[in-house]
Amino acid sequence: MEDGGTRHLSHECRVDMMEEEGEPLTGGDGLTGAGVILIPKLPHVEFSLECRDLIGSGRDRKPNALVQVAVIDPREQYLVSHACTEIVEGSRDPLFLTGVTFPPEYPASPETLVKLTVYDVRDKARDNSSFLGSATFSVSDLLRSKDDQLTLNLRLPLSTPDLHTDPEEVQRSSDGVLAVGTVLVSRVNMGEMEEGDMDHITADVQQAQKCTLVCESSQGTLNDKDNSPLTGAVFKNPVCKVYKFQTVDSKWMLVREQMEECTLSFSIPRQLLHLYIQEDMRRIQELRDLGELSPHWDNLRKEVIGRYGQVIAAYQETLAELNKITGPSFKPSCSKAQRYLEFIPINLHTQRMRVMCPRQTDAFYDVITVGAPAAHFQGFKGGGLQRLLSRHEAEKKSFSTAYQCIYYSPEHTAKAQEVLHSVGHLQPLISGLADQLLQAAQQHSMAGLREALKTLAGKTEQFVHALKDELVKSALLALHAAQPGYVTKNQNQTLPGHQGHSHQDHPSPSQRGQQGQSPPQNPGHSPGQPSATDSPVVVCNNVDGGSQTAPIREDGQTPLKRQDSIPCHKEYDEEEWDRVWADVAKSLNCVIAMVDKLQEQEPINNNQEQPIPKQVLADVITSHNPEGDWREQLCPLVVRLKECVAEVVVRARRAMTFVLLQEAACSIPQGLFLKQRRDVVFSQALAALACGFVMRLYAGMEDKGFLRQLHLVGLVAQFESLLSTYSEEIGMLEDMEVGISDLHRVAFKITQAKTDDPCDLQPVVIGRRDHYTVEVPLPRLAFQTLPHEIKEGKALQVYPVLFNVGINEQQTIADRFGDISLQERINQRNFEILDSYYKSLSDKVPSECLPCFQTQTDLKDLLGTLGQNVVTKKRKNVEILWLAGTICRRLNGIRFTSCKSAKDRTSMSVTLEQCALLRDEHQLNKDYFTRALDCMRSRLTQGEVVCQWDSDPEAACSVAENKPASRHFYPIALLLVSSHLLVVWLILSLVFLLAKYQ
């Protein structure tokens, strides 16, 4: 099993809970892999461990004790590693911080045996330990025990090879083993402790050993809200720990951590891939609907369609592979470079820390941990998206000039996509509203008629406004010029040192990529920009192919012919589009006028109702019989309106498709490659954002202030990144910057689920690349408690911000010898977004809607301090991350923490933040801060088959086979320490890197 194959806690979330083959862990769903048979569930069993009178492996030496807990199935005779305590150094009576749990769904029976094996860890660095003794008990023994306690003798066989115990210090039993101490097993019910129980816990023992009781659990026991069916639909496989810490007033608080996988890790990328495929297939069909084009443009169209086909085939293959995957709902870090998993976020987990203190309201602190959204499979040799897109945009302008394409800026391309979406979205709405108008006319319902007309007029006005753009008009002219038989006047223009030739002699975009030749460096043209004027030359697009022979100039050279940005010609009526576009408004005026005329026929008892303002009556109205049927009078006018709208849609769709064709033609194959990379990064980012939004929504369902803020302003989503600005992590950060920025195109909508089935509670993604909506279904009862605006389907906005501070040794190199301008620019730009969000929130939402904290620093002051820090030149300025995280929590925001793989650096940041919250908000005793930090950072293994249970349980496994599985991360100070302590390491690293890249 791989290193990530062990199940860790959420603060390390960085946990890879699958084997390399993608199989679930042996202990992930119980002990079935070890042969344990599922029998009726036991009550929730948790217990703590304490050893007494331990005898070390040498005279006068106090042991460094550690207990490994294994489960034995008496039928299959296998040991399965279940838990492992931390190491308590230099004590004969160690009180361990880590407990053990058997939740109700655990497949264990009362006959299941638990083996406790105690080791003396002589050298943690070398993992050198000696076997001290073991004890075994059954689950039923603990359940039937008096006072919920068992006292067991630790037994050590006399044949143990490394026995160094003084025989005078031990008791020899009749069966040839030595008693080397006792272990006390105490059952605990952490979820049932009352305030009185806490007050009666004496601090005498704690003063001696500063005990922190920890109970590890694979299911929460303190609050049903954390494991309700609502959360169970999206969040799976919870792993929990429960701690008990002492406060400054000698009280006790319970701290519960719960880490879960999220089903959205796979479901969101699957949906996005399906949408990507549909969108690209529609684009291919739109390109084909352009009709007959000149040979030059037809060849470009075929090549673009071929490229789209390749992308679709690759996405379909990836989607098919994802649909085959079952098991854990996350991608481990060891799989980040796998092609079929490139759309899946790395190690996406949720973590909730719940704090319960006497006489205080419970507090929740949520964070989502995820690996940096980046195209790990594609690599970072050429940089990340931000750099690649900037470079590609500059090259595209040159390519468009050389290969007779009009250069369209990203803004023009985005506008074309917006127009395509608008006309595609509004046409069916207008058609449906027109039918409603006719239905109201048939029923002679003047109220229904006026209501339908009001909505129809609004949507038609929106439709006309969407087409009121010079881009549409210029694109129609360019499309007309690209059709066969078109003749227009162009300017002479000859490149210095080159003979003129027709545009068929130009290589295709793919050919020029193969040849590796740079295009002529002529400036690109944007729509509406005229070119320099020379002698006119006639160019004709003929059906048979090519341009007609151009006249020869006096110097004997043939001028180079290319298409103007906006072709100037007399053959195409430039006012035709204006007439077609205006026909829609005229048709609507006719409908309004007829409804006004019908309203005049209504009885006088409707006079009190506010009439629709009268419009100029069209000539066609006068021919209708005012006494006839309403529907018969309206039908011709409505049909005419629908026909005008349809004609406009056809023209606008073809024009905007031609814009996108030119944009694609001058950018393939690099443009489509970048689009694929951007799709990959956005998929990972959206899966993380959807996970965070759902988690925050579930937690705030009963918070009226939060729900008010949600629909009035929206939420801020703060991404904390710990990537360095060195080597390949620069590319990751550039990918992440673009991916997080693209999340501005996402909105959320809350809907009512069809049923309460978990399948119907999964969020659904709809939309296209330039705008997506994530619909979050809620059960009927929960949905009914929401504000009216949310229930009506109002789009809920999320404002993503990214703050990055590198903290590892590579950042030290970057600070001294590299460039950190990328990090500085990201922090400054996102501070402006955060500051703008706060100003909008202050104007629309009262401060009472925001959460309260013990530290009463004003939000405006925190923002001011953050603004000063982002412009301060300071190495590893982690104050930026602290301030941004604090502000996010004060604003009811969603917190994310990321590094390369969401493991070591992420765990260090999250655990440090949690302990700081306990200290600042819940008065954690200062003597417990370091112990709490170490406890949260410990790693425990569970579910591994250790060895076969022999007939002699005392000699079942050797010390080598039972090496302690617990370790602690190095202190956070090593990550944040000043760089001079790492000089030796830096020198060796530089030598290695120089040798590697030479």
Short mmCIF file of N, CA, C and O in Angstrom, two decimals, residues 921-993:
data_model
loop_
_atom_site.label_atom_id
_atom_site.label_comp_id
_atom_site.label_asym_id
_atom_site.label_seq_id
_atom_site.Cartn_x
_atom_site.Cartn_y
_atom_site.Cartn_z
N GLU A 921 -10.23 32.65 20.61
CA GLU A 921 -11.69 32.71 20.73
C GLU A 921 -12.25 31.87 21.87
O GLU A 921 -13.38 32.08 22.29
N HIS A 922 -11.47 30.91 22.38
CA HIS A 922 -12.01 29.99 23.40
C HIS A 922 -11.07 29.82 24.59
O HIS A 922 -11.22 28.87 25.36
N GLN A 923 -10.13 30.73 24.76
CA GLN A 923 -9.26 30.79 25.94
C GLN A 923 -8.53 29.47 26.22
O GLN A 923 -8.53 28.95 27.34
N LEU A 924 -7.95 28.89 25.19
CA LEU A 924 -7.13 27.70 25.40
C LEU A 924 -5.96 28.04 26.30
O LEU A 924 -5.28 29.05 26.12
N ASN A 925 -5.75 27.17 27.29
CA ASN A 925 -4.62 27.37 28.21
C ASN A 925 -3.32 27.38 27.41
O ASN A 925 -3.08 26.54 26.56
N LYS A 926 -2.48 28.37 27.71
CA LYS A 926 -1.24 28.51 26.94
C LYS A 926 -0.34 27.29 27.07
O LYS A 926 0.45 26.98 26.17
N ASP A 927 -0.44 26.56 28.18
CA ASP A 927 0.36 25.35 28.34
C ASP A 927 -0.10 24.22 27.43
O ASP A 927 0.62 23.24 27.26
N TYR A 928 -1.30 24.36 26.87
CA TYR A 928 -1.84 23.32 26.02
C TYR A 928 -1.67 23.62 24.53
O TYR A 928 -1.98 22.79 23.70
N PHE A 929 -1.20 24.82 24.21
CA PHE A 929 -1.14 25.19 22.79
C PHE A 929 -0.24 24.25 22.02
O PHE A 929 -0.63 23.69 20.98
N THR A 930 0.97 24.04 22.49
CA THR A 930 1.92 23.19 21.77
C THR A 930 1.44 21.74 21.75
O THR A 930 1.54 21.04 20.73
N ARG A 931 0.90 21.28 22.89
CA ARG A 931 0.42 19.90 22.95
C ARG A 931 -0.77 19.70 22.01
O ARG A 931 -0.89 18.66 21.36
N ALA A 932 -1.66 20.69 21.96
CA ALA A 932 -2.79 20.60 21.04
C ALA A 932 -2.32 20.57 19.60
O ALA A 932 -2.83 19.82 18.76
N LEU A 933 -1.31 21.39 19.29
CA LEU A 933 -0.77 21.43 17.94
C LEU A 933 -0.16 20.09 17.56
O LEU A 933 -0.42 19.55 16.47
N ASP A 934 0.65 19.51 18.46
CA ASP A 934 1.27 18.21 18.18
C ASP A 934 0.22 17.12 18.04
O ASP A 934 0.34 16.22 17.20
N CYS A 935 -0.81 17.21 18.87
CA CYS A 935 -1.85 16.18 18.84
C CYS A 935 -2.60 16.22 17.52
O CYS A 935 -2.90 15.19 16.92
N MET A 936 -2.93 17.42 17.04
CA MET A 936 -3.66 17.54 15.78
C MET A 936 -2.82 17.14 14.58
O MET A 936 -3.36 16.78 13.53
N ARG A 937 -1.51 17.21 14.72
CA ARG A 937 -0.64 16.90 13.59
C ARG A 937 -0.18 15.45 13.56
O ARG A 937 0.57 15.07 12.69
N SER A 938 -0.59 14.66 14.52
CA SER A 938 -0.17 13.26 14.52
C SER A 938 -0.88 12.52 13.42
O SER A 938 -2.00 12.84 13.03
N ARG A 939 -0.23 11.49 12.90
CA ARG A 939 -0.78 10.66 11.83
C ARG A 939 -1.00 9.27 12.38
O ARG A 939 -0.12 8.66 12.96
N LEU A 940 -2.18 8.74 12.17
CA LEU A 940 -2.54 7.42 12.67
C LEU A 940 -2.91 6.52 11.52
O LEU A 940 -3.61 6.92 10.60
N THR A 941 -2.48 5.28 11.58
CA THR A 941 -2.85 4.31 10.56
C THR A 941 -4.01 3.48 11.05
O THR A 941 -4.19 3.25 12.24
N GLN A 942 -4.78 3.00 10.12
CA GLN A 942 -5.94 2.19 10.47
C GLN A 942 -6.28 1.29 9.31
O GLN A 942 -6.22 1.67 8.15
N GLY A 943 -6.64 0.08 9.60
CA GLY A 943 -7.19 -0.82 8.60
C GLY A 943 -6.17 -1.66 7.87
O GLY A 943 -6.51 -2.35 6.93
N GLU A 944 -4.89 -1.67 8.28
CA GLU A 944 -3.91 -2.49 7.60
C GLU A 944 -3.84 -3.86 8.23
O GLU A 944 -3.83 -4.00 9.45
N VAL A 945 -3.74 -4.88 7.42
CA VAL A 945 -3.56 -6.24 7.92
C VAL A 945 -2.13 -6.37 8.40
O VAL A 945 -1.18 -6.24 7.63
N VAL A 946 -1.94 -6.57 9.68
CA VAL A 946 -0.60 -6.59 10.25
C VAL A 946 0.06 -7.94 10.06
O VAL A 946 1.11 -8.08 9.48
N CYS A 947 -0.57 -8.97 10.52
CA CYS A 947 0.00 -10.31 10.37
C CYS A 947 -1.06 -11.33 10.75
O CYS A 947 -2.16 -10.99 11.16
N GLN A 948 -0.72 -12.58 10.59
CA GLN A 948 -1.67 -13.64 10.93
C GLN A 948 -1.59 -13.92 12.41
O GLN A 948 -0.52 -13.91 13.02
N TRP A 949 -2.74 -14.16 13.00
CA TRP A 949 -2.83 -14.41 14.45
C TRP A 949 -2.54 -15.88 14.69
O TRP A 949 -3.33 -16.76 14.35
N ASP A 950 -1.37 -16.18 15.26
CA ASP A 950 -0.97 -17.57 15.49
C ASP A 950 -1.69 -18.12 16.72
O ASP A 950 -2.39 -17.44 17.45
N SER A 951 -1.46 -19.38 16.93
CA SER A 951 -2.08 -20.01 18.09
C SER A 951 -1.54 -19.45 19.39
O SER A 951 -2.21 -19.47 20.41
N ASP A 952 -0.31 -18.96 19.36
CA ASP A 952 0.27 -18.32 20.53
C ASP A 952 0.18 -16.81 20.37
O ASP A 952 1.00 -16.19 19.71
N PRO A 953 -0.83 -16.15 20.96
CA PRO A 953 -1.01 -14.73 20.72
C PRO A 953 0.15 -13.88 21.21
O PRO A 953 0.40 -12.81 20.70
N GLU A 954 0.89 -14.35 22.21
CA GLU A 954 1.97 -13.53 22.76
C GLU A 954 3.16 -13.47 21.81
O GLU A 954 3.96 -12.55 21.88
N ALA A 955 3.29 -14.44 20.93
CA ALA A 955 4.43 -14.46 20.00
C ALA A 955 3.97 -14.28 18.57
O ALA A 955 4.60 -14.74 17.64
N ALA A 956 2.83 -13.61 18.41
CA ALA A 956 2.23 -13.55 17.08
C ALA A 956 3.09 -12.77 16.11
O ALA A 956 3.32 -13.20 14.99
N CYS A 957 3.53 -11.61 16.48
CA CYS A 957 4.24 -10.73 15.55
C CYS A 957 5.52 -10.24 16.20
O CYS A 957 5.55 -9.93 17.39
N SER A 958 6.53 -10.17 15.42
CA SER A 958 7.80 -9.66 15.91
C SER A 958 7.76 -8.15 16.02
O SER A 958 6.88 -7.49 15.49
N VAL A 959 8.77 -7.62 16.67
CA VAL A 959 8.84 -6.18 16.81
C VAL A 959 8.99 -5.51 15.46
O VAL A 959 8.42 -4.46 15.18
N ALA A 960 9.73 -6.14 14.57
CA ALA A 960 9.94 -5.55 13.25
C ALA A 960 8.65 -5.45 12.48
O ALA A 960 8.46 -4.54 11.67
N GLU A 961 7.71 -6.40 12.69
CA GLU A 961 6.46 -6.36 11.96
C GLU A 961 5.47 -5.40 12.59
O GLU A 961 4.41 -5.15 12.03
N ASN A 962 5.77 -4.91 13.78
CA ASN A 962 4.85 -4.02 14.49
C ASN A 962 5.53 -2.70 14.80
O ASN A 962 5.46 -2.20 15.92
N LYS A 963 6.20 -2.15 13.82
CA LYS A 963 6.85 -0.87 14.03
C LYS A 963 5.82 0.21 14.30
O LYS A 963 4.75 0.20 13.70
N PRO A 964 6.10 1.10 15.19
CA PRO A 964 5.15 2.17 15.47
C PRO A 964 4.80 2.93 14.21
O PRO A 964 5.67 3.26 13.41
N ALA A 965 3.52 3.21 14.04
CA ALA A 965 3.05 3.88 12.82
C ALA A 965 2.79 5.36 13.03
O ALA A 965 2.33 6.02 12.13
N SER A 966 3.04 5.84 14.23
CA SER A 966 2.74 7.24 14.50
C SER A 966 3.97 8.09 14.31
O SER A 966 5.07 7.72 14.67
N ARG A 967 3.78 9.25 13.74
CA ARG A 967 4.86 10.21 13.63
C ARG A 967 4.25 11.60 13.71
O ARG A 967 3.06 11.78 13.53
N HIS A 968 5.08 12.56 13.98
CA HIS A 968 4.62 13.94 14.03
C HIS A 968 5.37 14.75 12.98
O HIS A 968 6.54 14.51 12.70
N PHE A 969 4.66 15.71 12.40
CA PHE A 969 5.31 16.59 11.45
C PHE A 969 6.33 17.47 12.18
O PHE A 969 6.18 17.75 13.37
N TYR A 970 7.33 17.89 11.47
CA TYR A 970 8.29 18.81 12.05
C TYR A 970 7.59 20.11 12.41
O TYR A 970 6.57 20.48 11.82
N PRO A 971 8.10 20.84 13.36
CA PRO A 971 7.39 22.04 13.85
C PRO A 971 7.18 23.07 12.75
O PRO A 971 7.94 23.15 11.79
N ILE A 972 6.16 23.87 12.93
CA ILE A 972 5.84 24.90 11.94
C ILE A 972 6.97 25.93 11.84
O ILE A 972 7.16 26.57 10.81
N ALA A 973 7.77 26.06 12.89
CA ALA A 973 8.85 27.04 12.86
C ALA A 973 9.84 26.76 11.74
O ALA A 973 10.44 27.68 11.18
N LEU A 974 10.02 25.48 11.40
CA LEU A 974 10.95 25.15 10.32
C LEU A 974 10.47 25.67 8.98
O LEU A 974 11.27 25.84 8.06
N LEU A 975 9.16 25.88 8.86
CA LEU A 975 8.64 26.40 7.60
C LEU A 975 8.71 27.92 7.56
O LEU A 975 8.78 28.51 6.49
N LEU A 976 8.64 28.55 8.70
CA LEU A 976 8.57 30.00 8.73
C LEU A 976 9.86 30.63 9.24
O LEU A 976 9.93 31.84 9.44
N VAL A 977 10.87 29.81 9.47
CA VAL A 977 12.10 30.31 10.08
C VAL A 977 12.85 31.19 9.08
O VAL A 977 12.68 31.10 7.87
N SER A 978 13.70 32.04 9.61
CA SER A 978 14.51 32.89 8.73
C SER A 978 15.45 32.03 7.90
O SER A 978 15.88 30.97 8.32
N SER A 979 15.81 32.55 6.75
CA SER A 979 16.50 31.73 5.75
C SER A 979 17.93 31.38 6.13
O SER A 979 18.49 30.44 5.58
N HIS A 980 18.57 32.12 7.06
CA HIS A 980 19.99 31.85 7.31
C HIS A 980 20.20 30.48 7.95
O HIS A 980 21.31 29.94 7.86
N LEU A 981 19.17 29.91 8.57
CA LEU A 981 19.31 28.57 9.15
C LEU A 981 19.31 27.49 8.08
O LEU A 981 19.58 26.34 8.36
N LEU A 982 18.97 27.84 6.84
CA LEU A 982 18.89 26.86 5.78
C LEU A 982 19.99 27.03 4.74
O LEU A 982 19.88 26.55 3.61
N VAL A 983 21.04 27.76 5.10
CA VAL A 983 22.07 28.09 4.11
C VAL A 983 22.71 26.83 3.55
O VAL A 983 22.90 26.69 2.34
N VAL A 984 23.06 25.89 4.43
CA VAL A 984 23.71 24.67 3.97
C VAL A 984 22.81 23.91 3.01
O VAL A 984 23.23 23.45 1.94
N TRP A 985 21.57 23.80 3.40
CA TRP A 985 20.62 23.10 2.52
C TRP A 985 20.49 23.81 1.19
O TRP A 985 20.41 23.16 0.13
N LEU A 986 20.45 25.12 1.20
CA LEU A 986 20.30 25.88 -0.03
C LEU A 986 21.49 25.68 -0.96
O LEU A 986 21.33 25.53 -2.17
N ILE A 987 22.69 25.66 -0.41
CA ILE A 987 23.87 25.47 -1.25
C ILE A 987 23.82 24.13 -1.93
O ILE A 987 24.05 24.00 -3.14
N LEU A 988 23.48 23.09 -1.17
CA LEU A 988 23.40 21.76 -1.77
C LEU A 988 22.29 21.69 -2.81
O LEU A 988 22.45 21.05 -3.86
N SER A 989 21.18 22.35 -2.54
CA SER A 989 20.07 22.33 -3.49
C SER A 989 20.44 23.03 -4.78
O SER A 989 20.11 22.58 -5.88
N LEU A 990 21.13 24.16 -4.68
CA LEU A 990 21.53 24.89 -5.88
C LEU A 990 22.49 24.08 -6.72
O LEU A 990 22.41 24.05 -7.95
N VAL A 991 23.42 23.41 -6.07
CA VAL A 991 24.35 22.55 -6.82
C VAL A 991 23.59 21.46 -7.55
O VAL A 991 23.86 21.17 -8.73
N PHE A 992 22.63 20.88 -6.88
CA PHE A 992 21.85 19.82 -7.51
C PHE A 992 21.03 20.34 -8.69
O PHE A 992 20.98 19.72 -9.75
N LEU A 993 20.40 21.50 -8.51
CA LEU A 993 19.57 22.04 -9.57
C LEU A 993 20.41 22.45 -10.78
O LEU A 993 20.01 22.25 -11.93
#
